[in-house]
Tab-separated table of C-alpha atoms in Angstrom:
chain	number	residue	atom	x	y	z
P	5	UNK	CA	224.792	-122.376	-65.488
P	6	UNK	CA	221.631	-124.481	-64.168
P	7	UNK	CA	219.646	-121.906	-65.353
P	8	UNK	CA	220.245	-122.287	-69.409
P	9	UNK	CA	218.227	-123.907	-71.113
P	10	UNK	CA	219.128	-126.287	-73.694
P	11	UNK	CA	217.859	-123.337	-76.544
P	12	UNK	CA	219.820	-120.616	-74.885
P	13	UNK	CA	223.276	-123.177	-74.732
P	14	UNK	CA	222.543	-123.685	-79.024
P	15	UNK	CA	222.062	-120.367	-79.200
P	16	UNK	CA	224.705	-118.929	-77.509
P	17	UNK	CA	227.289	-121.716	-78.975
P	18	UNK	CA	226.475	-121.531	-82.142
P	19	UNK	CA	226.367	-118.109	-82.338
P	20	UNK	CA	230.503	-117.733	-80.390
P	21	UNK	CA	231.979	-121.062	-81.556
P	22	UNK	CA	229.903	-122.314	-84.641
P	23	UNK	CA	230.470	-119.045	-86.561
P	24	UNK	CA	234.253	-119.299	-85.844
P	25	UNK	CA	234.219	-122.955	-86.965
P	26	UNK	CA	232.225	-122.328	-90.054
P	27	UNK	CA	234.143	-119.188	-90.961
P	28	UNK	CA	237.551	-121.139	-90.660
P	29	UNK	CA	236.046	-123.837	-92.820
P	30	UNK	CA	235.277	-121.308	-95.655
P	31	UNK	CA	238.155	-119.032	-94.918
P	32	UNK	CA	240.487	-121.897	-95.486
P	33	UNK	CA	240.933	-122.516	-99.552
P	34	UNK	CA	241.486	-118.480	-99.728
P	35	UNK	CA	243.865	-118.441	-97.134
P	36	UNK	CA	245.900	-121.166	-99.254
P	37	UNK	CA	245.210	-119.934	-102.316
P	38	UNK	CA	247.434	-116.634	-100.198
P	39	UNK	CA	250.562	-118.642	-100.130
P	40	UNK	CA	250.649	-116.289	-96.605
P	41	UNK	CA	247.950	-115.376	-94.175
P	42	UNK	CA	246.605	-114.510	-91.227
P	43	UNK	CA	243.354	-115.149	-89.226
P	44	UNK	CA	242.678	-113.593	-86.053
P	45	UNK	CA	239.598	-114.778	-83.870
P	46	UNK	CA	238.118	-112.307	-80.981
P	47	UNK	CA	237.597	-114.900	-77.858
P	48	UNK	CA	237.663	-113.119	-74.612
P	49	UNK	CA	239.244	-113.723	-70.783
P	50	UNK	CA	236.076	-115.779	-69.557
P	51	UNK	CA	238.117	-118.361	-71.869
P	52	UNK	CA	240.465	-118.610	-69.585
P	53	UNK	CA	239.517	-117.742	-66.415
P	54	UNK	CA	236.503	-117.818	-64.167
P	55	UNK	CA	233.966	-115.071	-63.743
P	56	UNK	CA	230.910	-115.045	-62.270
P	57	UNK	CA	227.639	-116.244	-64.102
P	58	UNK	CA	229.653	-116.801	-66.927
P	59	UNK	CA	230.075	-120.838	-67.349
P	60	UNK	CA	228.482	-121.526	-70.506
P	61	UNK	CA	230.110	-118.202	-72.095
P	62	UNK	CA	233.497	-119.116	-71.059
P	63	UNK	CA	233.351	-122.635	-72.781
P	64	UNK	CA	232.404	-121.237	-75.633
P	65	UNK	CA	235.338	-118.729	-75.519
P	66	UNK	CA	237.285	-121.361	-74.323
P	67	UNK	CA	236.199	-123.658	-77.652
P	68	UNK	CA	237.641	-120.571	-79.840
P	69	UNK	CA	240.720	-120.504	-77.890
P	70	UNK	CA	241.581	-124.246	-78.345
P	71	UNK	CA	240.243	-124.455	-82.156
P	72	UNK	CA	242.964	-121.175	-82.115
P	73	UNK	CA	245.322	-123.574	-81.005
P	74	UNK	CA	244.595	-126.265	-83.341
P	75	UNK	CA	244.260	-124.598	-86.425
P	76	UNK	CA	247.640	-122.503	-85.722
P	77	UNK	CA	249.412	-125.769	-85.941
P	78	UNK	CA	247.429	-127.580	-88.439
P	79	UNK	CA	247.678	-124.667	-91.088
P	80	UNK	CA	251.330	-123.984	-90.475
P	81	UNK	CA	252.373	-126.546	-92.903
P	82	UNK	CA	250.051	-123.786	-95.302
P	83	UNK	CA	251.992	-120.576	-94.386
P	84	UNK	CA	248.751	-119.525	-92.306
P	85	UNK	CA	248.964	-117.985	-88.981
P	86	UNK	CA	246.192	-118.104	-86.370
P	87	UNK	CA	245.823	-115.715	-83.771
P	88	UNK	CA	242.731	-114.703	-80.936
P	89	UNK	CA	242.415	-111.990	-78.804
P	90	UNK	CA	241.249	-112.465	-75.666
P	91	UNK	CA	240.126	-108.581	-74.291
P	92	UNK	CA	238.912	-107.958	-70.710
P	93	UNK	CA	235.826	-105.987	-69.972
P	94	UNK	CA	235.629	-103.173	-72.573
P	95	UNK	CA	234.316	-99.742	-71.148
P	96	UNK	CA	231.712	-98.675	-73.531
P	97	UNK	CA	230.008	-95.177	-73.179
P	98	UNK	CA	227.793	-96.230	-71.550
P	99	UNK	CA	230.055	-97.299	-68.626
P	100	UNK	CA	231.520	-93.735	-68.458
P	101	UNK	CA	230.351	-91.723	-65.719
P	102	UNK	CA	231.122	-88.440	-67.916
P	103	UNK	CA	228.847	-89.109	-70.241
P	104	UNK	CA	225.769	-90.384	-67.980
């Protein structure tokens, strides 16, 4: 974490959380305008739990999962529903020992 710099922190939290915020913000008269909806968000486990070199990812993750939270109650009232996913590691091809 002492590593980041401030630059990398914006980056990285605007790019995980701000999008998420801003994309609820514009989502939300369409989602009304529904009269039923659904939003899912993709967080991810570092939300939740601790892993290694992964401190300022996880709070961002973390910031999803709350603002999850939060909207999921404040938009009930607006037949919305607000989900996240929070996935593990993924195994990408790359990963695979077949295909190396």
């Amino acid at each position: 974490m002492v590593e980041f710099t401030a630059e990398e922190f914006s980056t990285l939290m605007a790019t995980n959380f701000e999008s998420v915020f801003n994309l609820s913000q514009l989502a939300d008269p369409l989602l009304k305008a529904s009269g039923a909806a659904s939003i899912v968000f993709t967080s991810s486990v570092s939300g939740f739990v601790s892993l290694k070199n992964m401190s300022v990812q996880g709070s961002t993750e973390g910031a999803i999962n709350q603002l999850t939270r939060n909207l999921a109650c404040e938009w009930a009232k607006d037949n919305i529903r607000c989900n996240a996913v929070a996935p593990w590691y993924i195994k990408t091809f790359d990963d695979c020992e077949i295909f190396a």
